[in-house]
PDB file of C-alpha atoms in Angstrom:
ATOM      1  CA  MET A   1     126.097 123.817 120.339  1.00  0.00           C
ATOM      2  CA  PRO A   2     127.955 121.439 118.105  1.00  0.00           C
ATOM      3  CA  GLN A   3     128.589 122.165 114.408  1.00  0.00           C
ATOM      4  CA  ILE A   4     128.519 119.923 111.369  1.00  0.00           C
ATOM      5  CA  VAL A   5     130.834 120.965 108.624  1.00  0.00           C
ATOM      6  CA  VAL A   6     129.595 119.465 105.317  1.00  0.00           C
ATOM      7  CA  LEU A   7     132.336 119.296 102.698  1.00  0.00           C
ATOM      8  CA  PRO A   8     131.334 120.452  99.194  1.00  0.00           C
ATOM      9  CA  HIS A   9     129.278 117.989  97.141  1.00  0.00           C
ATOM     10  CA  ALA A  10     128.805 118.981  93.479  1.00  0.00           C
ATOM     11  CA  VAL A  11     125.021 118.533  93.513  1.00  0.00           C
ATOM     12  CA  LEU A  12     123.751 118.648  97.036  1.00  0.00           C
ATOM     13  CA  CYS A  13     125.881 121.300  98.648  1.00  0.00           C
ATOM     14  CA  PRO A  14     128.352 122.834  96.089  1.00  0.00           C
ATOM     15  CA  GLU A  15     129.660 125.470  98.517  1.00  0.00           C
ATOM     16  CA  GLY A  16     129.774 123.136 101.557  1.00  0.00           C
ATOM     17  CA  ALA A  17     128.100 124.254 104.772  1.00  0.00           C
ATOM     18  CA  VAL A  18     128.629 124.857 108.455  1.00  0.00           C
ATOM     19  CA  ILE A  19     125.599 124.045 110.474  1.00  0.00           C
ATOM     20  CA  GLU A  20     124.958 124.511 114.171  1.00  0.00           C
ATOM     21  CA  ALA A  21     122.651 121.798 115.517  1.00  0.00           C
ATOM     22  CA  PRO A  22     121.444 120.402 118.759  1.00  0.00           C
ATOM     23  CA  ALA A  23     122.951 117.178 120.066  1.00  0.00           C
ATOM     24  CA  GLY A  24     120.584 114.236 119.957  1.00  0.00           C
ATOM     25  CA  LYS A  25     119.335 114.539 116.417  1.00  0.00           C
ATOM     26  CA  SER A  26     120.446 112.382 113.464  1.00  0.00           C
ATOM     27  CA  VAL A  27     122.862 113.779 110.950  1.00  0.00           C
ATOM     28  CA  CYS A  28     120.338 113.026 108.251  1.00  0.00           C
ATOM     29  CA  ASP A  29     117.615 115.129 109.931  1.00  0.00           C
ATOM     30  CA  ILE A  30     120.034 117.961 110.505  1.00  0.00           C
ATOM     31  CA  LEU A  31     121.046 118.002 106.842  1.00  0.00           C
ATOM     32  CA  LEU A  32     117.486 117.915 105.641  1.00  0.00           C
ATOM     33  CA  ASP A  33     116.414 120.692 108.156  1.00  0.00           C
ATOM     34  CA  ASN A  34     119.189 122.834 106.563  1.00  0.00           C
ATOM     35  CA  ASP A  35     118.141 122.325 102.910  1.00  0.00           C
ATOM     36  CA  ILE A  36     120.794 119.755 102.136  1.00  0.00           C
ATOM     37  CA  ASP A  37     118.667 117.155 100.377  1.00  0.00           C
ATOM     38  CA  ILE A  38     120.596 113.954 101.108  1.00  0.00           C
ATOM     39  CA  GLU A  39     118.885 110.910  99.790  1.00  0.00           C
ATOM     40  CA  HIS A  40     116.941 108.801 102.203  1.00  0.00           C
ATOM     41  CA  ALA A  41     115.013 106.317 100.086  1.00  0.00           C
ATOM     42  CA  CYS A  42     113.861 104.174 103.046  1.00  0.00           C
ATOM     43  CA  GLU A  43     112.557 107.240 104.866  1.00  0.00           C
ATOM     44  CA  LYS A  44     115.226 106.966 107.516  1.00  0.00           C
ATOM     45  CA  SER A  45     114.282 103.486 108.690  1.00  0.00           C
ATOM     46  CA  CYS A  46     117.721 101.875 108.304  1.00  0.00           C
ATOM     47  CA  ALA A  47     116.744  99.775 105.343  1.00  0.00           C
ATOM     48  CA  CYS A  48     119.020 101.225 102.605  1.00  0.00           C
ATOM     49  CA  THR A  49     122.251 103.029 102.165  1.00  0.00           C
ATOM     50  CA  THR A  50     121.311 106.175 100.299  1.00  0.00           C
ATOM     51  CA  CYS A  51     121.954 108.516 103.227  1.00  0.00           C
ATOM     52  CA  HIS A  52     125.624 107.116 103.602  1.00  0.00           C
ATOM     53  CA  VAL A  53     128.117 109.738 104.795  1.00  0.00           C
ATOM     54  CA  VAL A  54     131.814 109.531 105.585  1.00  0.00           C
ATOM     55  CA  VAL A  55     132.680 111.161 108.832  1.00  0.00           C
ATOM     56  CA  ARG A  56     136.041 112.879 108.351  1.00  0.00           C
ATOM     57  CA  GLU A  57     136.264 114.332 111.877  1.00  0.00           C
ATOM     58  CA  GLY A  58     134.363 113.497 115.110  1.00  0.00           C
ATOM     59  CA  PHE A  59     133.553 109.888 114.274  1.00  0.00           C
ATOM     60  CA  GLU A  60     134.234 108.631 117.748  1.00  0.00           C
ATOM     61  CA  SER A  61     131.731 111.063 119.284  1.00  0.00           C
ATOM     62  CA  LEU A  62     128.804 109.411 117.513  1.00  0.00           C
ATOM     63  CA  ASN A  63     126.678 106.725 118.910  1.00  0.00           C
ATOM     64  CA  GLU A  64     127.691 103.154 118.240  1.00  0.00           C
ATOM     65  CA  PRO A  65     126.286 101.667 115.057  1.00  0.00           C
ATOM     66  CA  ALA A  66     123.820  98.783 115.452  1.00  0.00           C
ATOM     67  CA  GLU A  67     124.496  95.503 113.744  1.00  0.00           C
ATOM     68  CA  LYS A  68     121.844  96.193 111.156  1.00  0.00           C
ATOM     69  CA  GLU A  69     123.510  99.467 110.141  1.00  0.00           C
ATOM     70  CA  GLU A  70     126.904  97.799 109.905  1.00  0.00           C
ATOM     71  CA  ASP A  71     125.458  95.043 107.620  1.00  0.00           C
ATOM     72  CA  LEU A  72     123.920  97.644 105.428  1.00  0.00           C
ATOM     73  CA  LEU A  73     127.035  99.738 105.159  1.00  0.00           C
ATOM     74  CA  ASP A  74     128.777  96.739 103.591  1.00  0.00           C
ATOM     75  CA  ARG A  75     126.666  97.498 100.456  1.00  0.00           C
ATOM     76  CA  ALA A  76     127.277 101.302 100.395  1.00  0.00           C
ATOM     77  CA  TRP A  77     129.174 102.845  97.471  1.00  0.00           C
ATOM     78  CA  GLY A  78     132.607 104.196  98.619  1.00  0.00           C
ATOM     79  CA  LEU A  79     132.563 102.561 102.060  1.00  0.00           C
ATOM     80  CA  GLU A  80     135.260 103.752 104.372  1.00  0.00           C
ATOM     81  CA  ALA A  81     136.235 102.927 108.016  1.00  0.00           C
ATOM     82  CA  THR A  82     134.407 106.041 109.152  1.00  0.00           C
ATOM     83  CA  SER A  83     131.223 105.542 107.061  1.00  0.00           C
ATOM     84  CA  ARG A  84     127.837 105.824 108.745  1.00  0.00           C
ATOM     85  CA  LEU A  85     124.265 105.950 107.693  1.00  0.00           C
ATOM     86  CA  SER A  86     123.332 109.542 108.500  1.00  0.00           C
ATOM     87  CA  CYS A  87     119.899 108.448 109.541  1.00  0.00           C
ATOM     88  CA  GLN A  88     121.369 106.361 112.292  1.00  0.00           C
ATOM     89  CA  ALA A  89     124.316 108.646 113.377  1.00  0.00           C
ATOM     90  CA  ILE A  90     123.288 110.752 116.295  1.00  0.00           C
ATOM     91  CA  LEU A  91     125.118 114.050 116.912  1.00  0.00           C
ATOM     92  CA  ALA A  92     126.779 114.321 120.301  1.00  0.00           C
ATOM     93  CA  ASP A  93     128.431 117.414 121.834  1.00  0.00           C
ATOM     94  CA  GLU A  94     131.439 117.438 119.478  1.00  0.00           C
ATOM     95  CA  ASN A  95     131.778 119.001 116.053  1.00  0.00           C
ATOM     96  CA  LEU A  96     131.668 116.747 112.987  1.00  0.00           C
ATOM     97  CA  VAL A  97     133.105 117.035 109.478  1.00  0.00           C
ATOM     98  CA  VAL A  98     131.123 114.926 107.011  1.00  0.00           C
ATOM     99  CA  GLU A  99     131.404 114.119 103.362  1.00  0.00           C
ATOM    100  CA  ILE A 100     128.416 113.039 101.258  1.00  0.00           C
ATOM    101  CA  PRO A 101     129.769 110.428  98.690  1.00  0.00           C
ATOM    102  CA  LYS A 102     129.421 111.250  95.031  1.00  0.00           C
ATOM    103  CA  TYR A 103     127.183 108.238  94.357  1.00  0.00           C
ATOM    104  CA  THR A 104     124.578 106.149  96.095  1.00  0.00           C
ATOM    105  CA  ILE A 105     123.084 102.769  95.302  1.00  0.00           C
ATOM    106  CA  ASN A 106     119.588 103.950  94.478  1.00  0.00           C
ATOM    107  CA  HIS A 107     117.954 102.530  91.438  1.00  0.00           C
ATOM    108  CA  ALA A 108     115.279 105.177  91.573  1.00  0.00           C
ATOM    109  CA  SER A 109     117.699 108.101  91.133  1.00  0.00           C
ATOM    110  CA  GLU A 110     120.400 106.469  88.910  1.00  0.00           C
ATOM    111  CA  ASN A 111     119.338 108.343  85.769  1.00  0.00           C
ATOM    112  CA  HIS A 112     119.209 111.817  87.392  1.00  0.00           C
TER     113      HIS A 112
END
């Protein structure tokens, strides 16, 4: 079973995490299922960028991003070449290392 290594995030996952997860699930669902409360303001419908992650290892193993996801990513804070919306990134049979960016563009949570 593949693993997702989540790098430490000061608020969402201060210690980091190593999660075993079945292939075929979205990275967002896997994180949420493992008590890492990544934002997902659009309820995982590929309509915002709050679930943005940077894939540090294993990027090529993920499904290809759709044009809609690529367009949205252009608005994400801290965009990198290996950025994905975690609600659209489907885990394959390879391990991933992901980093949750420090900030999101979410007006509802800006003051928290």
